[in-house]
Short mmCIF file of C-alpha atoms and ligand atoms in Angstrom, two decimals:
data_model
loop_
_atom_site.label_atom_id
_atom_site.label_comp_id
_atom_site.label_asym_id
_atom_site.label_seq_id
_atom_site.Cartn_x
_atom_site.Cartn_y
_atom_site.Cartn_z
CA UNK A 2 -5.40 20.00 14.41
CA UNK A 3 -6.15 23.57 12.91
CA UNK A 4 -8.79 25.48 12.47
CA UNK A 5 -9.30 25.09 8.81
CA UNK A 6 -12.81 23.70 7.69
CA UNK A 7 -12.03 20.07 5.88
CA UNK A 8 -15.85 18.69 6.07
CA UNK A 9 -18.91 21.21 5.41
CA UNK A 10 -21.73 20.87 7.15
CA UNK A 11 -23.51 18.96 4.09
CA UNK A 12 -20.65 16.17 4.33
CA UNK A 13 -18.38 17.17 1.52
CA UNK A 14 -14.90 17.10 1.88
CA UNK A 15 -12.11 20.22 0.35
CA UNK A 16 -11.59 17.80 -2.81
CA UNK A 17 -15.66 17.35 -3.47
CA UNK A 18 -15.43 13.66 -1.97
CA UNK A 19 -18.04 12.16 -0.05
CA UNK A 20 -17.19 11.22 3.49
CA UNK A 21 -17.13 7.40 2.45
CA UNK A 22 -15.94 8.05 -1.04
CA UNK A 23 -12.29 7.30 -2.31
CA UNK A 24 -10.17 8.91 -4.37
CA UNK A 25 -10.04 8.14 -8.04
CA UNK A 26 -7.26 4.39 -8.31
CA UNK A 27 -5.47 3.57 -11.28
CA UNK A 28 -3.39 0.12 -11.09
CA UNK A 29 -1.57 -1.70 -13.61
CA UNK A 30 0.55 -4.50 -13.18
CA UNK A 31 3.77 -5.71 -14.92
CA UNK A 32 5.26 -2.42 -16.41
CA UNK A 33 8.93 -3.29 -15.71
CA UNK A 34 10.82 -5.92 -17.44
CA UNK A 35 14.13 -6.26 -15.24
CA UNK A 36 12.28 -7.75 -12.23
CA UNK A 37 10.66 -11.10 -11.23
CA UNK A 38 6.98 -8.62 -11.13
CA UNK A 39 5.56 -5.24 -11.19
CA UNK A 40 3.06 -2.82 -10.28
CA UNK A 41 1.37 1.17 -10.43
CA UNK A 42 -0.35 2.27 -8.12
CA UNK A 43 -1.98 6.21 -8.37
CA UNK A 44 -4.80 6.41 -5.49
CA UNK A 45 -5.74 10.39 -6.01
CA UNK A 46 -2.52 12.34 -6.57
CA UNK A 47 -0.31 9.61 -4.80
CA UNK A 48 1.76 7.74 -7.26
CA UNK A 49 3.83 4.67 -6.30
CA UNK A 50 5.94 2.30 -8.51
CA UNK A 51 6.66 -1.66 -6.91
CA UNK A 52 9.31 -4.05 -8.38
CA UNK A 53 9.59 -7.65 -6.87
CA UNK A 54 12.81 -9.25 -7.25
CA UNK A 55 13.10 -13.33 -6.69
CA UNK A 56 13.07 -15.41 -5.00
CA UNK A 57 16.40 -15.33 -5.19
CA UNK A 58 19.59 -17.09 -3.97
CA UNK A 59 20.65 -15.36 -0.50
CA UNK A 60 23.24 -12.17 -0.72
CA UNK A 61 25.28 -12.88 1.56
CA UNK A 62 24.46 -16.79 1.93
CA UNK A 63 24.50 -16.10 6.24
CA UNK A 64 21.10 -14.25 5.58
CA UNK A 65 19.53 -17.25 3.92
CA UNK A 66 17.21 -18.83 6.58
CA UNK A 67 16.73 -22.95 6.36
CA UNK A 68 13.19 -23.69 6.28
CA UNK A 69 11.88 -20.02 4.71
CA UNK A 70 12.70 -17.40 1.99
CA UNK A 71 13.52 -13.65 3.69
CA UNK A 72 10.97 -11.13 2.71
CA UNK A 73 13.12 -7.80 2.17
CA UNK A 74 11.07 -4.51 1.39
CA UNK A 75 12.30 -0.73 0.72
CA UNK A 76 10.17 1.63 1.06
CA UNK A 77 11.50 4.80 -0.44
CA UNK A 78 10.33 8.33 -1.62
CA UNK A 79 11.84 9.95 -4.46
CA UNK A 80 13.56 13.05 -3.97
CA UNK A 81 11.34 15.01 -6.12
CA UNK A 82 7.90 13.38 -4.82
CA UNK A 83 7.29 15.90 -1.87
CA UNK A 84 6.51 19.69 -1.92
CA UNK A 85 9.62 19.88 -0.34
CA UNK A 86 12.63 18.31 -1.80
CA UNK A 87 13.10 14.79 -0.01
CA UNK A 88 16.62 13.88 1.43
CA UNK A 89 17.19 10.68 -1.42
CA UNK A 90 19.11 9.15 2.49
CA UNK A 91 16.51 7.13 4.14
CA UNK A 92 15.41 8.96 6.98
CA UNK A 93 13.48 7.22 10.24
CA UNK A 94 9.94 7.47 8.77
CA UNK A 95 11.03 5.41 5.60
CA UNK A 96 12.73 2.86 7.85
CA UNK A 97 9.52 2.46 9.84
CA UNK A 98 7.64 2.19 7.21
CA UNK A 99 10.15 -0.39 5.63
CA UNK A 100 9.10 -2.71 8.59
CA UNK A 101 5.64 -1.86 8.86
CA UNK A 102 5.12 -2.44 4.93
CA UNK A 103 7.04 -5.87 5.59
CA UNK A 104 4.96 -7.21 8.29
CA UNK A 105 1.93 -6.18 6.15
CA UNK A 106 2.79 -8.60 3.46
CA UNK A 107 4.55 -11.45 5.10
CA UNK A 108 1.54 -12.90 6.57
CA UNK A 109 -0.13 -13.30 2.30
CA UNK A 110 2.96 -14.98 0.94
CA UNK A 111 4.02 -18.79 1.31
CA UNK A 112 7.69 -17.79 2.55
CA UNK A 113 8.32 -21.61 3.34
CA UNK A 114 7.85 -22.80 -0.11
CA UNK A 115 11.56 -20.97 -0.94
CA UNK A 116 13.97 -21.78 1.53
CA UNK A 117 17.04 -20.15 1.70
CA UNK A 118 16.39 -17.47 -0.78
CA UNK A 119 15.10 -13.78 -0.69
CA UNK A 120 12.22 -12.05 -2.00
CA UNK A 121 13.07 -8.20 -2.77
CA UNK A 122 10.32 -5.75 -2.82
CA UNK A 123 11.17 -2.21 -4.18
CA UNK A 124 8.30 0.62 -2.98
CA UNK A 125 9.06 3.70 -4.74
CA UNK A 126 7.26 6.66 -4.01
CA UNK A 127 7.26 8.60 -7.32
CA UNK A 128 4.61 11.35 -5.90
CA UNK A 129 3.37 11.87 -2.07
CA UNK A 130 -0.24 12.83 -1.32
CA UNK A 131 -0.67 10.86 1.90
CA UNK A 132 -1.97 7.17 1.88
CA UNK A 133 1.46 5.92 0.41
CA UNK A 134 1.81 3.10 2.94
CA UNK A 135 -1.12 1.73 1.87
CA UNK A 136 -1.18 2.21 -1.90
CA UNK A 137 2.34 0.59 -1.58
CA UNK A 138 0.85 -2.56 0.03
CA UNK A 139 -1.77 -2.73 -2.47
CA UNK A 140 1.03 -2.59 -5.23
CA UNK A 141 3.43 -4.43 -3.63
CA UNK A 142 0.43 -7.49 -2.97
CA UNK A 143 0.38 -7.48 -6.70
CA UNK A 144 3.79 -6.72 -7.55
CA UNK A 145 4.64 -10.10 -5.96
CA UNK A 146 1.22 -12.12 -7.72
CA UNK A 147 2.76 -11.09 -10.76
CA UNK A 148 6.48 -12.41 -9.75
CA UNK A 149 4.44 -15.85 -9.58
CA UNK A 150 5.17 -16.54 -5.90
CA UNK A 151 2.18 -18.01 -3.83
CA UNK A 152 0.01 -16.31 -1.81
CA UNK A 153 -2.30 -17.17 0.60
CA UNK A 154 -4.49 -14.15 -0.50
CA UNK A 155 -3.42 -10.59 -1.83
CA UNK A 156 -3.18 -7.78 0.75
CA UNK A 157 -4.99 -4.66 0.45
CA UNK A 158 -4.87 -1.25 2.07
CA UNK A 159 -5.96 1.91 3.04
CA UNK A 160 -6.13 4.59 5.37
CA UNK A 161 -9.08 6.11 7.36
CA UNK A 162 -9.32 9.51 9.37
CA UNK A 163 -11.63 11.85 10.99
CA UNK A 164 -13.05 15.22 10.47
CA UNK A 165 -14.64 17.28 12.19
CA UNK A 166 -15.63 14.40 14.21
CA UNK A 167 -16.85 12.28 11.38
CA UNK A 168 -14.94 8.96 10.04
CA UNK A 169 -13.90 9.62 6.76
CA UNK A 170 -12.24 6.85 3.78
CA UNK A 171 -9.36 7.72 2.02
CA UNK A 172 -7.36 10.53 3.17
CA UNK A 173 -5.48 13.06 1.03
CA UNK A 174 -2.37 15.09 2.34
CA UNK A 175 -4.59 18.55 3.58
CA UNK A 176 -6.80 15.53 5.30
CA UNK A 177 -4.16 13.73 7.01
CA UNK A 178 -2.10 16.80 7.79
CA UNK A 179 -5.07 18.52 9.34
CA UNK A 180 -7.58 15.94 10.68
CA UNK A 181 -8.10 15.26 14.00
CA UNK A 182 -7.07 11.00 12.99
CA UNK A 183 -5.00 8.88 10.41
CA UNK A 184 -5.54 5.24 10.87
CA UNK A 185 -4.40 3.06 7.87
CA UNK A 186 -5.59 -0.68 7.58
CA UNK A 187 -4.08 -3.60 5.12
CA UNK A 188 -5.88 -6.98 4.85
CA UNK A 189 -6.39 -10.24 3.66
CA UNK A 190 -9.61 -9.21 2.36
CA UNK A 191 -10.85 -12.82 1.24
CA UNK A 192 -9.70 -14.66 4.26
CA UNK A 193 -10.60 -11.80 6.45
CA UNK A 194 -7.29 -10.70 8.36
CA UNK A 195 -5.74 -7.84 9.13
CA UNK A 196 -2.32 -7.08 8.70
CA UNK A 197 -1.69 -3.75 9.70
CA UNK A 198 -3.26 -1.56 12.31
CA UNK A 199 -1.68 2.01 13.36
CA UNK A 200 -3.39 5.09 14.57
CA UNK A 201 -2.21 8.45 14.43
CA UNK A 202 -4.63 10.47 16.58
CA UNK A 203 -7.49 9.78 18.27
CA UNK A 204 -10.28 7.84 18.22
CA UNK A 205 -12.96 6.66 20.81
CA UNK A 206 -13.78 2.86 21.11
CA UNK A 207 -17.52 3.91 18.31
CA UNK A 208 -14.94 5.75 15.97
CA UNK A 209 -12.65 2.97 15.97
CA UNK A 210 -15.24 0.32 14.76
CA UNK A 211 -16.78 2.35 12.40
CA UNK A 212 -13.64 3.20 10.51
CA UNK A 213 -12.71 -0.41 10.20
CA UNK A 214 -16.10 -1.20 9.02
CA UNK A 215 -15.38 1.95 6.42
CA UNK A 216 -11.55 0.99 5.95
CA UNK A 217 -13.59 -2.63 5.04
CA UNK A 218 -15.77 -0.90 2.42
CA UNK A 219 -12.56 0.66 0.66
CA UNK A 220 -10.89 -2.28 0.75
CA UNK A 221 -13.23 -4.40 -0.77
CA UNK A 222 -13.33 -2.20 -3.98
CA UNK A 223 -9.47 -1.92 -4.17
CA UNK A 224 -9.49 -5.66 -3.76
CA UNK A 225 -11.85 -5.77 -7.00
CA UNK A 226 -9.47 -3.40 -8.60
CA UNK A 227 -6.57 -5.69 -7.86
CA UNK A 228 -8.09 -8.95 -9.66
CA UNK A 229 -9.33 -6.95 -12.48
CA UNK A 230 -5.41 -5.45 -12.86
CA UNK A 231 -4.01 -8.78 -12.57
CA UNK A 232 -6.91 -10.19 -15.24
CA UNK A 233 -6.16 -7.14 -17.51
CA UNK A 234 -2.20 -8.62 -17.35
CA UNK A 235 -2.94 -12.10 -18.12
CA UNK A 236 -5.09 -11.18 -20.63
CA UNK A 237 -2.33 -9.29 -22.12
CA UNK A 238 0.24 -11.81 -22.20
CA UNK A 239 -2.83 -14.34 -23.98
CA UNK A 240 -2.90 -11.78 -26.50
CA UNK A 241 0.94 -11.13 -27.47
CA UNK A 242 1.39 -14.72 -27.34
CA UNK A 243 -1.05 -15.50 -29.64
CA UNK A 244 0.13 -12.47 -32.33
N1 UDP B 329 5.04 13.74 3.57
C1 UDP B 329 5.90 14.66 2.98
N2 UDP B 329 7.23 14.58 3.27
C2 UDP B 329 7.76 13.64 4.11
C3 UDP B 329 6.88 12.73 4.70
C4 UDP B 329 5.53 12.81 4.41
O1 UDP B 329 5.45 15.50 2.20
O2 UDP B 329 8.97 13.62 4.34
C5 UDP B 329 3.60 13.79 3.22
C6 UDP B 329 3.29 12.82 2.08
O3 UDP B 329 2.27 13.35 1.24
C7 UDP B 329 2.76 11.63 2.83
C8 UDP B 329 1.95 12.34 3.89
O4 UDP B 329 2.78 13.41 4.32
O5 UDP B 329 2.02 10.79 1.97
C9 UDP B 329 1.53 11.51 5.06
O6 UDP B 329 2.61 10.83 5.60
P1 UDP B 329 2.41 9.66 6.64
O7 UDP B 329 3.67 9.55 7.44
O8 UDP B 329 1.11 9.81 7.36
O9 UDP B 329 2.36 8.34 5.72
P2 UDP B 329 1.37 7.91 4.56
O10 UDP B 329 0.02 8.56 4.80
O11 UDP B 329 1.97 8.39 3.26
O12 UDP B 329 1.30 6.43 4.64
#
């Protein structure tokens, strides 16, 4: 909390948004050609590269599981993608975000159709400006459509806040640094589930609904995003295959 004023009285925010608006989103998918799939993600000033890798055979074999490929993620920052310079040694936030980011996406992708491999899924934070969780699940959901593995749907995030006392979409690093609440969301947005759930700050029982109602509303235009980056790369490859 601080006492710096983050919503005016008329509903704007410091960067001009509405309260329900989010910032500008860029995606594009299959940019890297070492890797199995691909994707960029810039949500505002946040900027996030995702490679998948596999499914592979298991390295070492003792971590291959019988009936199920292993989802592995990293989420990392880059050294140079804070204000301050960022340790490149992952520290305890990146290893809780590792797992949250995993259990995120596990629940979208058909794990049991590759048993004993891996699935590798590389979250590179390339610039911070809050929100990188869930830009990185958004990537990462279509990092791994473009690797080709199956999917039950794609998963799509973002985070939620308050200020001032009023719900806002889509905060930005003064927002989430100074709010009063940072709650990101991820979902299965076509077979309605949610994957992820955290809250940083509080909320009362109202606030809570409404900003998964407006987490909803984000997500359903990220999700239209998504399908129109992964119709933009098929289109692509149509294209150069037919020059
Ligand atoms: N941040 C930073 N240095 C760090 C960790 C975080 O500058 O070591 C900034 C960065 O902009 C990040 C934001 O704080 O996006 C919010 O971090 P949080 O842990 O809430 O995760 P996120 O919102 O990125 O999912």
């Amino acid at each position: 909390m601080s006492s710096q004023i983050l919503l005016s009285p008329d509903g704007i925010r410091t960067d001009g948004r509405r309260i329900d608006e989010m910032r500008k989103v860029k995606m594009e998918v299959g940019l890297l050609k070492n890797c199995s799939g691909s994707a960029y993600i810039e949500q505002g000033k946040t900027k996030i590269i995702v490679a998948v890798h596999g499914p592979r055979e298991a390295h070492p074999k003792y971590l291959a599981l019988p009936h199920r490929a292993v989802l592995r993620t990293r989420y990392h920052m880059a050294p140079f993608s804070t204000s301050e310079r960022k340790s490149p040694a992952p520290s305890r936030r990146e290893i809780e975000l590792t797992k949250v980011i995993r259990e995120a996406l596990e629940p979208a992708v058909l794990l049991e159709e590759f048993p004993k491999t891996v699935i590798d899924v590389f979250i590179e934070v390339l610039q911070a400006d809050a929100g990188t969780r869930s830009a990185g699940v958004t990537a990462a959901s279509l990092a791994l459509a473009e690797a080709g593995i199956p999917m039950r749907d794609l998963v799509t995030a973002v985070a939620v806040g308050k200020l001032e006392g009023k719900v806002v979409l889509d905060l930005n690093e003064e927002e989430d640094e100074h709010g009063q609440a940072d709650m990101p969301v991820a979902m299965m947005p076509n077979i309605n589930k949610i994957t992820l759930l955290q809250l940083n700050g509080r909320l009362t029982g109202e606030e809570l609904k409404e900003g998964l109602e407006v987490a909803r509303k984000g997500i359903s235009q990220l999700y239209q995003m998504q399908k129109q980056a992964l119709t933009m790369r098929y289109s692509a490859t149509v294209q150069q295959e037919e020059e």
